[in-house]
Amino acid sequence: MFGDLSLVSLIVSLMIASTPILFAATGELVVEKAGVLNLGVEGMMLIGAISGFAVAVSTGNPIVGFLGAAAGGAIAALIFGVLTQYLLSNQVATGLALTLFGTGVSALMGQPYNGLKPPPSPRLDIPVLSDLPVVGPILFSHDIMLYVSLLLVAAVWYFLYRTRGGLILRAVGEDHNAAHSLGYNVILIRLGAIAFGGACAGVGGAYLSLIRVPQWTQDMTAGVGWIALAIVVFASWKPYRVILGAYLFGGVTVLQLNLQALGVNISAAYLSMTPFIVTIVVLVIMSANRRKTSLNAPAMLGRIFHASH
Amino acid sequence: MLRLERRRQSSRIMFWTTPLIAVALTLIIGGILFAILGVNPFAAMKIIFLDPFFHETYGPYSRTQFLVKAVPLILIATGLSVGFRAGIWNIGAEGQFVMGAIAGAAVGLALYPAEGWWVLPLMAIVGALGGFLWAMIPAILKIKFNANEILVSLMLVYVSYNFLAAMVTGPLKNPDGFGFPDSRNFTDVEATTLPLLYEPLGLYTSGVVALIIVIAAYILMEKHLLGFQVKVTGQSPRAAKFSGVKPALIIAMCLGLSGALAGLAGLFEVTGPAGKLTTNFPVGYGFTAIIVAFLGRLHPIGIIIAGLLMALTYIGGELAQLVLNLPAPAIQVFQGIMLFSILAVEVFINYRLVWKKEAV
């Protein structure tokens, strides 16, 4: 049954399928580490997908496109930021609002771009190495952004656990009153984290519209943003485990898509469910140990901070 | 420097005026949006909010969709609001809507072409049961395994969409349908047709059922111990636990109730306005109902008003597409702005703005 599936091409497409989730989940991890729960990932990804696409098409430069996507995602995230940090709105409801709003805004912005092709993204091409069998396609000849996503995880890990800034950000997420008493500006730090999370989600969305698909279609994220949120829980808020989670889900997605393409005797609709069902199963397994979960989760996650003095 | 200061007591006046402020804010920001899109904002607002009732030629047609949109929103939002009050976030009403429709429709199709008054009530019960059971998945996973109900219920929306696709191309496909992916049309047989009571406003029997349910929800929340326990759980889960509230019961009740109502709404949709199961019959009521619940202040009476207002933006939005060429997603953005506005002004219930000199 797997005869005409080459393992190498399977791994390559797995990595490509995982990258949007990896970007979004890494950004959300930083947001949650600062004690903020932003459920608007899906909306920010959609806004990033279309703003990246629009910028790339009009400048002809995909890298500028990704910068535009980051800007679009960050601006969308800051709406959430202002509402939750200054106007003390409920984070769950505001995050949902951002997803509903982002779905609408992206559809509106995307109307002139239906059916267009984006400029191709640069790929890594190292003489000899990229031409190696097996290792070449898997390690040395992806698009640049795929490497950026992995570097991003490393950079986030370094920032969170090896720098003073990261320590402050985690302190804000663990006990915002204590951080405030020490003189740190809780709200500004959180706004920074929220904007960063939005930029990452935006880039993840643009990876879909500029590289993976590559095209703009309405609602093209199709739940990936929500899966990214689940991955953060799966990863127990640890950066390196986000890679594991994202690649696991990329794997499930690619496998079911390939089974559909092979015409396996299961309805395509049932196969399309599998990434979501796997997400639920994994969430259950990861959450079942209450003590461990509450140890890993930032203590202030979703709590409102208001300095009375 | 402008600062927020906590009020000693939450403001009753602000509780009821903030939704009005939010609507006003939405009109301003939405108006700017329409202007950017090259549409005269005043003309757009007139078409969206007034023409469905007062325009001579478009009005009568537009009005027939008014309650068609409002009733499912009110029904779903009523259920959601109970959970939201308890801090239990059922975000998957859209999925429960779909599964309720499938479950109820399956019964109708199994009995096809049955005669008798009992067929439709039976389908409605099974529809509610379908939504209930679908909502029990996140409930049980939360109670037993501590799994986040937001993510689980949301994942189940995507599962339900795919399940619907599998059903209308498989077991529930219309045998006389020339291979199209849809079920038999329920409105072809009287026993499976939701009675239309007042066509000019699009009032089906579901409207009456929704009204009864809203009243029941009001009694539950304001007069019954369970409603009190729900509210305590939302305000302070620890206090609720100490006073003997069983968290598992509250979780199961909140998710189950909202699931059942969403499922019921789904069944009403397929036996009434939609007429049959197709892959595109769910149009996002499950998500829009979240906005309705918040706009209505999670209060049954407020939800009725909010549901009617939201239905107006739907039918008015369709008119604006027709008359002004307003792009279809603009209305979705407009609804998003509305939710943002409500959330932004809610702070003034418990806080007030004061001018304070910077403390050194």
Tab-separated table of C-alpha atoms in Angstrom, chain A residues 19 22-23 26 144-154 243 247:
chain	number	residue	atom	x	y	z
A	19	THR	CA	6.411	24.792	9.809
A	22	LEU	CA	5.870	25.640	14.557
A	23	PHE	CA	5.970	29.406	13.952
A	26	THR	CA	6.502	29.212	19.309
A	144	ILE	CA	14.877	29.546	3.871
A	145	MET	CA	11.868	30.075	6.153
A	146	LEU	CA	11.900	26.479	7.311
A	147	TYR	CA	15.363	27.018	8.748
A	148	VAL	CA	14.225	30.319	10.200
A	149	SER	CA	11.469	28.497	12.091
A	150	LEU	CA	13.956	26.143	13.700
A	151	LEU	CA	16.349	28.980	14.499
A	152	LEU	CA	13.420	30.860	16.023
A	153	VAL	CA	12.785	28.026	18.484
A	154	ALA	CA	16.458	28.023	19.459
A	243	ILE	CA	9.278	21.206	17.597
A	247	TYR	CA	6.395	17.721	13.623
